[in-house]
mmCIF file of C-alpha atoms in Angstrom:
data_model
loop_
_atom_site.group_PDB
_atom_site.id
_atom_site.type_symbol
_atom_site.label_atom_id
_atom_site.label_comp_id
_atom_site.label_asym_id
_atom_site.label_seq_id
_atom_site.Cartn_x
_atom_site.Cartn_y
_atom_site.Cartn_z
ATOM 1 C CA MET A 18 -175.555 134.067 -100.195
ATOM 2 C CA ASP A 19 -175.428 136.330 -103.256
ATOM 3 C CA PRO A 20 -171.837 136.677 -104.250
ATOM 4 C CA GLU A 21 -172.474 140.083 -105.887
ATOM 5 C CA PRO A 22 -171.246 143.228 -104.340
ATOM 6 C CA ALA A 23 -173.792 144.732 -102.000
ATOM 7 C CA GLN A 24 -174.482 148.256 -101.070
ATOM 8 C CA VAL A 25 -171.893 150.149 -99.116
ATOM 9 C CA ILE A 26 -171.637 148.504 -95.676
ATOM 10 C CA SER A 27 -169.134 148.262 -92.793
ATOM 11 C CA ILE A 28 -165.997 146.321 -93.069
ATOM 12 C CA ASN A 29 -167.284 144.063 -90.335
ATOM 13 C CA GLN A 30 -170.445 143.324 -92.120
ATOM 14 C CA PHE A 31 -168.664 142.482 -95.244
ATOM 15 C CA ILE A 32 -166.184 140.204 -93.525
ATOM 16 C CA ASP A 33 -169.301 138.441 -92.092
ATOM 17 C CA HIS A 34 -170.656 138.224 -95.677
ATOM 18 C CA VAL A 35 -167.458 136.624 -97.150
ATOM 19 C CA ALA A 36 -167.037 134.261 -94.160
ATOM 20 C CA GLN A 37 -170.502 132.875 -94.756
ATOM 21 C CA GLN A 38 -169.514 132.197 -98.417
ATOM 22 C CA LEU A 39 -166.344 130.467 -97.387
ATOM 23 C CA GLU A 40 -168.112 128.399 -94.676
ATOM 24 C CA ALA A 41 -170.758 127.276 -97.060
ATOM 25 C CA ALA A 42 -168.180 125.870 -99.460
ATOM 26 C CA ASP A 43 -166.764 123.413 -96.884
ATOM 27 C CA LEU A 44 -163.140 124.616 -97.349
ATOM 28 C CA HIS A 45 -160.176 123.423 -95.241
ATOM 29 C CA TYR A 46 -158.215 125.913 -93.290
ATOM 30 C CA GLY A 47 -154.794 125.788 -91.555
ATOM 31 C CA HIS A 48 -152.673 127.816 -94.090
ATOM 32 C CA GLY A 49 -152.587 131.038 -92.016
ATOM 33 C CA ALA A 50 -156.068 131.130 -90.963
ATOM 34 C CA ILE A 51 -157.862 128.823 -88.463
ATOM 35 C CA ASP A 52 -161.494 129.222 -89.630
ATOM 36 C CA ALA A 53 -163.646 131.010 -92.201
ATOM 37 C CA ARG A 54 -163.995 134.158 -90.153
ATOM 38 C CA SER A 55 -160.225 134.674 -89.838
ATOM 39 C CA GLU A 56 -159.679 133.970 -93.512
ATOM 40 C CA ALA A 57 -162.331 136.376 -94.414
ATOM 41 C CA LEU A 58 -160.681 139.024 -92.413
ATOM 42 C CA TRP A 59 -157.227 138.230 -94.061
ATOM 43 C CA LEU A 60 -158.898 138.320 -97.499
ATOM 44 C CA VAL A 61 -160.744 141.577 -96.976
ATOM 45 C CA SER A 62 -157.787 143.371 -95.376
ATOM 46 C CA LYS A 63 -155.468 142.495 -98.263
ATOM 47 C CA GLN A 64 -157.988 144.420 -100.624
ATOM 48 C CA LEU A 65 -157.822 147.468 -98.263
ATOM 49 C CA ASP A 66 -154.019 147.458 -98.230
ATOM 50 C CA MET A 67 -154.087 146.773 -94.482
ATOM 51 C CA SER A 68 -152.680 144.038 -92.454
ATOM 52 C CA PRO A 69 -155.382 141.758 -90.761
ATOM 53 C CA ALA A 70 -154.490 143.351 -87.466
ATOM 54 C CA GLU A 71 -154.966 146.887 -88.825
ATOM 55 C CA ALA A 72 -158.351 145.932 -90.294
ATOM 56 C CA LEU A 73 -159.528 144.957 -86.847
ATOM 57 C CA ASP A 74 -159.128 148.647 -85.817
ATOM 58 C CA HIS A 75 -161.412 149.816 -88.671
ATOM 59 C CA LEU A 76 -164.310 147.261 -88.613
ATOM 60 C CA ASN A 77 -166.896 150.135 -88.456
ATOM 61 C CA ASP A 78 -165.464 151.896 -91.397
ATOM 62 C CA LEU A 79 -167.457 151.626 -94.617
ATOM 63 C CA ILE A 80 -165.992 149.477 -97.523
ATOM 64 C CA SER A 81 -166.600 150.642 -101.033
ATOM 65 C CA GLU A 82 -168.463 148.587 -103.619
ATOM 66 C CA THR A 83 -165.214 148.499 -105.686
ATOM 67 C CA ASP A 84 -163.284 146.907 -102.763
ATOM 68 C CA GLN A 85 -166.161 144.460 -102.162
ATOM 69 C CA ALA A 86 -166.075 143.427 -105.886
ATOM 70 C CA LYS A 87 -162.267 142.666 -105.658
ATOM 71 C CA ALA A 88 -162.779 140.648 -102.537
ATOM 72 C CA LEU A 89 -165.649 138.739 -103.698
ATOM 73 C CA GLU A 90 -163.615 137.892 -106.912
ATOM 74 C CA ILE A 91 -160.886 136.455 -104.684
ATOM 75 C CA THR A 92 -163.378 134.724 -102.551
ATOM 76 C CA GLN A 93 -164.852 132.735 -105.583
ATOM 77 C CA GLU A 94 -161.266 131.877 -106.812
ATOM 78 C CA ARG A 95 -160.540 130.434 -103.276
ATOM 79 C CA ILE A 96 -163.796 128.392 -103.427
ATOM 80 C CA GLN A 97 -163.325 127.149 -106.962
ATOM 81 C CA THR A 98 -159.597 126.214 -106.860
ATOM 82 C CA ARG A 99 -159.315 125.027 -103.292
ATOM 83 C CA LYS A 100 -155.874 126.623 -103.283
ATOM 84 C CA PRO A 101 -154.610 128.113 -100.012
ATOM 85 C CA LEU A 102 -155.524 131.800 -99.869
ATOM 86 C CA ALA A 103 -151.884 132.621 -99.476
ATOM 87 C CA TYR A 104 -151.106 131.491 -102.928
ATOM 88 C CA ILE A 105 -153.942 133.546 -104.421
ATOM 89 C CA LEU A 106 -152.913 136.687 -102.556
ATOM 90 C CA GLY A 107 -149.263 136.033 -102.960
ATOM 91 C CA GLU A 108 -148.650 136.796 -99.308
ATOM 92 C CA ALA A 109 -148.992 135.241 -95.904
ATOM 93 C CA TRP A 110 -148.766 136.395 -92.375
ATOM 94 C CA LEU A 111 -146.833 134.629 -89.606
ATOM 95 C CA MET A 112 -146.793 136.093 -86.126
ATOM 96 C CA GLY A 113 -147.675 139.375 -87.413
ATOM 97 C CA VAL A 114 -144.848 139.396 -90.042
ATOM 98 C CA PRO A 115 -145.755 139.395 -93.875
ATOM 99 C CA PHE A 116 -144.017 137.038 -96.290
ATOM 100 C CA PHE A 117 -144.036 136.747 -100.025
ATOM 101 C CA CYS A 118 -145.652 133.419 -100.871
ATOM 102 C CA SER A 119 -146.081 131.258 -103.995
ATOM 103 C CA GLU A 120 -146.622 127.678 -105.088
ATOM 104 C CA GLN A 121 -142.885 127.182 -105.182
ATOM 105 C CA SER A 122 -142.722 126.749 -101.429
ATOM 106 C CA ILE A 123 -144.972 125.599 -98.640
ATOM 107 C CA VAL A 124 -147.184 128.350 -97.109
ATOM 108 C CA PRO A 125 -145.507 129.910 -94.084
ATOM 109 C CA ARG A 126 -146.735 128.265 -90.914
ATOM 110 C CA SER A 127 -145.105 126.544 -88.024
ATOM 111 C CA TRP A 128 -145.563 126.255 -84.405
ATOM 112 C CA ILE A 129 -141.894 126.897 -84.016
ATOM 113 C CA ALA A 130 -142.751 130.571 -84.803
ATOM 114 C CA GLU A 131 -144.429 130.935 -81.573
ATOM 115 C CA LEU A 132 -141.481 129.749 -79.522
ATOM 116 C CA ILE A 133 -139.247 132.205 -81.566
ATOM 117 C CA THR A 134 -141.422 135.245 -80.910
ATOM 118 C CA ASP A 135 -142.280 134.503 -77.224
ATOM 119 C CA GLY A 136 -138.673 134.236 -76.178
ATOM 120 C CA SER A 137 -138.775 130.537 -75.363
ATOM 121 C CA LEU A 138 -135.565 129.807 -77.396
ATOM 122 C CA GLU A 139 -133.454 132.561 -75.987
ATOM 123 C CA PRO A 140 -131.629 130.167 -73.443
ATOM 124 C CA TRP A 141 -130.073 128.514 -76.542
ATOM 125 C CA LEU A 142 -129.280 131.729 -78.365
ATOM 126 C CA PRO A 143 -126.338 133.592 -76.783
ATOM 127 C CA ALA A 144 -125.340 136.994 -77.946
ATOM 128 C CA ASP A 145 -123.421 136.712 -81.170
ATOM 129 C CA GLY A 146 -124.548 133.111 -81.485
ATOM 130 C CA LYS A 147 -125.271 131.109 -84.548
ATOM 131 C CA ALA A 148 -128.526 129.409 -85.628
ATOM 132 C CA LEU A 149 -129.404 127.058 -88.495
ATOM 133 C CA ASP A 150 -132.867 126.696 -90.050
ATOM 134 C CA LEU A 151 -132.842 123.250 -91.808
ATOM 135 C CA CYS A 152 -135.602 122.860 -94.551
ATOM 136 C CA THR A 153 -136.177 126.703 -94.505
ATOM 137 C CA GLY A 154 -138.612 126.718 -97.379
ATOM 138 C CA ASN A 155 -139.895 130.224 -97.717
ATOM 139 C CA GLY A 156 -137.324 131.395 -95.152
ATOM 140 C CA SER A 157 -139.963 132.597 -92.665
ATOM 141 C CA LEU A 158 -138.604 130.956 -89.489
ATOM 142 C CA ALA A 159 -135.137 132.156 -90.328
ATOM 143 C CA ILE A 160 -136.434 135.549 -90.708
ATOM 144 C CA LEU A 161 -138.395 135.468 -87.382
ATOM 145 C CA LEU A 162 -135.256 134.306 -85.667
ATOM 146 C CA ALA A 163 -133.118 137.143 -87.197
ATOM 147 C CA LEU A 164 -135.911 139.739 -86.313
ATOM 148 C CA SER A 165 -136.124 138.473 -82.741
ATOM 149 C CA CYS A 166 -132.443 138.106 -82.176
ATOM 150 C CA PRO A 167 -130.768 140.818 -84.279
ATOM 151 C CA ASP A 168 -127.351 140.028 -82.787
ATOM 152 C CA ILE A 169 -127.145 136.310 -84.040
ATOM 153 C CA GLN A 170 -126.081 135.000 -87.454
ATOM 154 C CA VAL A 171 -128.554 132.674 -89.124
ATOM 155 C CA THR A 172 -127.785 130.111 -91.788
ATOM 156 C CA ALA A 173 -130.921 128.661 -93.782
ATOM 157 C CA CYS A 174 -130.793 125.805 -96.199
ATOM 158 C CA ASP A 175 -133.151 123.800 -98.367
ATOM 159 C CA ILE A 176 -133.035 121.213 -101.103
ATOM 160 C CA SER A 177 -135.505 123.115 -103.238
ATOM 161 C CA LEU A 178 -134.038 126.024 -105.522
ATOM 162 C CA PRO A 179 -137.607 127.290 -106.272
ATOM 163 C CA ALA A 180 -138.220 127.523 -102.534
ATOM 164 C CA LEU A 181 -134.953 129.232 -101.823
ATOM 165 C CA ALA A 182 -135.833 131.697 -104.576
ATOM 166 C CA VAL A 183 -139.029 132.605 -102.531
ATOM 167 C CA ALA A 184 -136.816 132.784 -99.322
ATOM 168 C CA SER A 185 -134.497 135.215 -101.147
ATOM 169 C CA ARG A 186 -137.343 137.611 -101.925
ATOM 170 C CA ASN A 187 -138.412 137.449 -98.233
ATOM 171 C CA LEU A 188 -134.917 138.221 -97.025
ATOM 172 C CA ASP A 189 -134.808 141.279 -99.440
ATOM 173 C CA ARG A 190 -138.269 142.356 -98.314
ATOM 174 C CA HIS A 191 -137.082 142.457 -94.704
ATOM 175 C CA GLY A 192 -133.668 143.613 -95.208
ATOM 176 C CA LEU A 193 -131.982 140.639 -93.875
ATOM 177 C CA SER A 194 -129.653 139.354 -96.565
ATOM 178 C CA SER A 195 -126.545 140.203 -94.523
ATOM 179 C CA GLN A 196 -127.726 138.427 -91.355
ATOM 180 C CA ILE A 197 -129.091 135.280 -93.063
ATOM 181 C CA ASP A 198 -127.041 133.029 -95.452
ATOM 182 C CA LEU A 199 -129.048 130.881 -97.722
ATOM 183 C CA LEU A 200 -127.615 127.573 -98.777
ATOM 184 C CA ASP A 201 -128.874 125.016 -101.236
ATOM 185 C CA GLY A 202 -128.492 121.219 -100.677
ATOM 186 C CA ASP A 203 -130.041 117.971 -99.237
ATOM 187 C CA LEU A 204 -130.032 118.732 -95.409
ATOM 188 C CA TRP A 205 -126.440 118.536 -94.120
ATOM 189 C CA ASP A 206 -125.045 118.413 -97.664
ATOM 190 C CA ALA A 207 -125.828 122.124 -97.962
ATOM 191 C CA LEU A 208 -123.241 122.942 -95.213
ATOM 192 C CA PRO A 209 -119.466 122.913 -95.160
ATOM 193 C CA GLU A 210 -117.896 119.868 -93.423
ATOM 194 C CA ALA A 211 -118.523 120.025 -89.684
ATOM 195 C CA ASN A 212 -115.707 121.381 -87.543
ATOM 196 C CA ASP A 213 -115.185 123.410 -84.360
ATOM 197 C CA ASP A 214 -115.594 126.627 -86.461
ATOM 198 C CA ASN A 215 -118.836 125.600 -87.971
ATOM 199 C CA ARG A 216 -121.224 124.694 -85.201
ATOM 200 C CA PHE A 217 -124.491 126.035 -84.205
ATOM 201 C CA ASP A 218 -126.024 127.014 -80.851
ATOM 202 C CA LEU A 219 -129.533 126.156 -82.104
ATOM 203 C CA ILE A 220 -130.734 124.155 -84.983
ATOM 204 C CA ILE A 221 -134.437 124.611 -85.831
ATOM 205 C CA CYS A 222 -136.237 122.445 -88.344
ATOM 206 C CA ASN A 223 -139.857 122.062 -89.673
ATOM 207 C CA PRO A 224 -139.038 119.135 -91.868
ATOM 208 C CA PRO A 225 -141.512 117.028 -94.148
ATOM 209 C CA TYR A 226 -143.027 114.827 -91.568
ATOM 210 C CA VAL A 227 -146.465 113.811 -92.807
ATOM 211 C CA ASN A 228 -146.692 109.907 -92.910
ATOM 212 C CA ALA A 229 -147.748 108.070 -96.067
ATOM 213 C CA SER A 230 -151.206 107.174 -94.844
ATOM 214 C CA SER A 231 -151.936 110.714 -93.882
ATOM 215 C CA MET A 232 -150.597 112.061 -97.147
ATOM 216 C CA ASN A 233 -153.271 110.085 -98.903
ATOM 217 C CA THR A 234 -156.093 111.729 -97.035
ATOM 218 C CA LEU A 235 -154.952 115.403 -97.019
ATOM 219 C CA PRO A 236 -157.488 118.073 -98.215
ATOM 220 C CA ALA A 237 -157.011 119.733 -101.573
ATOM 221 C CA GLU A 238 -155.452 122.729 -99.999
ATOM 222 C CA TYR A 239 -152.455 120.602 -98.924
ATOM 223 C CA HIS A 240 -152.055 118.936 -102.369
ATOM 224 C CA ALA A 241 -151.600 122.377 -103.733
ATOM 225 C CA GLU A 242 -148.339 122.591 -101.897
ATOM 226 C CA PRO A 243 -145.051 121.036 -102.974
ATOM 227 C CA GLU A 244 -145.221 117.372 -101.955
ATOM 228 C CA LEU A 245 -141.472 117.518 -101.261
ATOM 229 C CA ALA A 246 -142.266 119.950 -98.351
ATOM 230 C CA LEU A 247 -144.800 117.533 -96.673
ATOM 231 C CA ALA A 248 -144.112 113.899 -97.234
ATOM 232 C CA GLY A 249 -141.882 112.225 -94.573
ATOM 233 C CA GLY A 250 -142.109 108.655 -95.781
ATOM 234 C CA GLU A 251 -144.019 105.673 -94.320
ATOM 235 C CA ASP A 252 -143.883 106.703 -90.719
ATOM 236 C CA GLY A 253 -143.112 110.368 -91.373
ATOM 237 C CA MET A 254 -139.567 109.980 -89.876
ATOM 238 C CA ASP A 255 -137.452 109.521 -92.955
ATOM 239 C CA LEU A 256 -135.852 112.998 -92.897
ATOM 240 C CA ILE A 257 -135.883 113.212 -89.109
ATOM 241 C CA ARG A 258 -133.683 110.080 -88.866
ATOM 242 C CA ARG A 259 -131.132 111.851 -91.038
ATOM 243 C CA ILE A 260 -131.440 115.089 -89.031
ATOM 244 C CA ILE A 261 -130.959 113.461 -85.691
ATOM 245 C CA ALA A 262 -128.107 111.151 -86.934
ATOM 246 C CA ALA A 263 -125.843 114.109 -88.033
ATOM 247 C CA ALA A 264 -127.049 116.892 -85.705
ATOM 248 C CA PRO A 265 -124.363 116.354 -82.857
ATOM 249 C CA ASP A 266 -121.570 117.067 -85.453
ATOM 250 C CA TYR A 267 -123.101 120.520 -86.062
ATOM 251 C CA LEU A 268 -124.028 121.569 -82.536
ATOM 252 C CA THR A 269 -122.004 123.353 -79.936
ATOM 253 C CA GLU A 270 -121.479 121.688 -76.664
ATOM 254 C CA ARG A 271 -124.450 123.350 -75.017
ATOM 255 C CA GLY A 272 -126.511 123.531 -78.324
ATOM 256 C CA ALA A 273 -129.933 122.088 -79.046
ATOM 257 C CA LEU A 274 -131.887 120.791 -81.868
ATOM 258 C CA LEU A 275 -135.629 122.038 -82.105
ATOM 259 C CA LEU A 276 -137.940 119.797 -84.370
ATOM 260 C CA GLU A 277 -141.648 120.154 -85.295
ATOM 261 C CA ILE A 278 -143.255 116.803 -85.835
ATOM 262 C CA GLY A 279 -146.946 117.866 -86.008
ATOM 263 C CA ASN A 280 -149.309 114.897 -85.496
ATOM 264 C CA GLU A 281 -146.435 112.330 -85.644
ATOM 265 C CA TYR A 282 -145.917 112.028 -81.823
ATOM 266 C CA GLU A 283 -146.393 108.266 -81.631
ATOM 267 C CA ASN A 284 -144.273 107.652 -84.700
ATOM 268 C CA PHE A 285 -141.558 109.796 -83.195
ATOM 269 C CA LYS A 286 -141.715 107.962 -79.904
ATOM 270 C CA ASN A 287 -141.510 104.635 -81.645
ATOM 271 C CA ALA A 288 -138.580 105.701 -83.852
ATOM 272 C CA PHE A 289 -136.521 107.359 -80.995
ATOM 273 C CA PRO A 290 -137.520 105.764 -77.727
ATOM 274 C CA GLN A 291 -133.939 106.152 -76.276
ATOM 275 C CA ILE A 292 -133.571 109.978 -76.811
ATOM 276 C CA PRO A 293 -134.396 112.322 -73.760
ATOM 277 C CA VAL A 294 -136.780 114.924 -75.292
ATOM 278 C CA ILE A 295 -138.036 118.214 -73.970
ATOM 279 C CA TRP A 296 -141.659 118.792 -75.318
ATOM 280 C CA MET A 297 -142.261 122.487 -75.954
ATOM 281 C CA GLU A 298 -145.667 123.844 -75.201
ATOM 282 C CA VAL A 299 -147.311 125.735 -78.252
ATOM 283 C CA SER A 300 -150.895 126.708 -78.901
ATOM 284 C CA ALA A 301 -151.700 123.346 -80.372
ATOM 285 C CA GLY A 302 -150.465 121.255 -77.336
ATOM 286 C CA GLU A 303 -147.381 119.688 -75.946
ATOM 287 C CA GLU A 304 -146.753 116.887 -78.660
ATOM 288 C CA GLN A 305 -146.079 118.988 -81.716
ATOM 289 C CA VAL A 306 -142.583 120.494 -81.139
ATOM 290 C CA LEU A 307 -139.576 118.938 -79.285
ATOM 291 C CA LEU A 308 -136.202 120.075 -78.146
ATOM 292 C CA ILE A 309 -133.256 117.843 -77.837
ATOM 293 C CA GLN A 310 -130.026 119.141 -76.147
ATOM 294 C CA ALA A 311 -126.751 118.402 -77.738
ATOM 295 C CA GLU A 312 -125.547 116.186 -74.754
ATOM 296 C CA ASP A 313 -128.625 113.886 -75.237
ATOM 297 C CA LEU A 314 -127.804 113.284 -78.897
ATOM 298 C CA HIS A 315 -124.609 111.639 -78.492
#
C-alpha cells in the first residue's frame, strides 16, 4: 500500500488505508488497541483532534491531505520503531478517559478499569470510604476510581519516581490532586505505619506479574515499556507474595484486595492454594482479576 497521502477521501476510507499498512507490518497490539483497525482509528482521530469515539460519528466526513500526511508519518514511525502508539502520540485512552502517556511508565491498560467503571467494586467502596492503588504507575486506575466514586479518598503509590511524575500530570489534567494522594515507595513502604486510622476499604493493584519465561518472549512493543512495571520474577508472583502478606494490616474489617494477574492463573493457584478467592469476570475471561476479602487474608 502506498504510504503517500492520497486524494481527499472519507475518514473511514483513510482509516482503512492506515489499518492495511499496520496489518501488513505484523505489529503487536494490546496497548490501548486490540487490532490494526482500532489502532488506525485511534491514530487518525488524534490528528483530527477528536477522541476515537468522536471520530466514529464522523466517518463519512472528508479528511484533508494535510491530516492524511500527519497520520501517515505517525503510521510509519509506529511500524519502524515498534513502540506502542501511546508513546508516539503521548496519550492513551482507557474506558473513554484520556491520559498523558510517556515511556516513563507503562501504557495505561488494565482489566481492573472495567470493574471500576461498571460499578462492580461499589460494594467495597462505602460513601466517604478510602481506596489504595498500589503500583499506580501512570495513575490511570486511581483516577478512574476517583471519577467513578467522587465521595471517596484515594491514595496511590509507586516505587518509580518517573512514573509518579506521569501520574501527577494526569491528576492535574483531570483536576483530582485534592482527591488523590500520590506517595513514592516500595509497595507498603510508601505508606505510614498501619493502624486503625490508616486502613482502606478497597486496595486495587495491577502489579508486575509477568513470569521470567514469558518476559523473554514478549513482543517488541512490551520491551519498550519499563521492565520494572512488567517483570514479576520466576513465577510472576514475587510482588504478589509481598502484597498479600501485608494486605491484612492495611484493610478494614470488611475490606478487600483486588489483584490483576493476567495470564498467571496457574502460577497464582500454585502459590496460594489455601486462600479463598473471588474471580471477577472481565472481557478477557474469569481468570485475570481476583478479589480476596479481608477476612480470608488472615
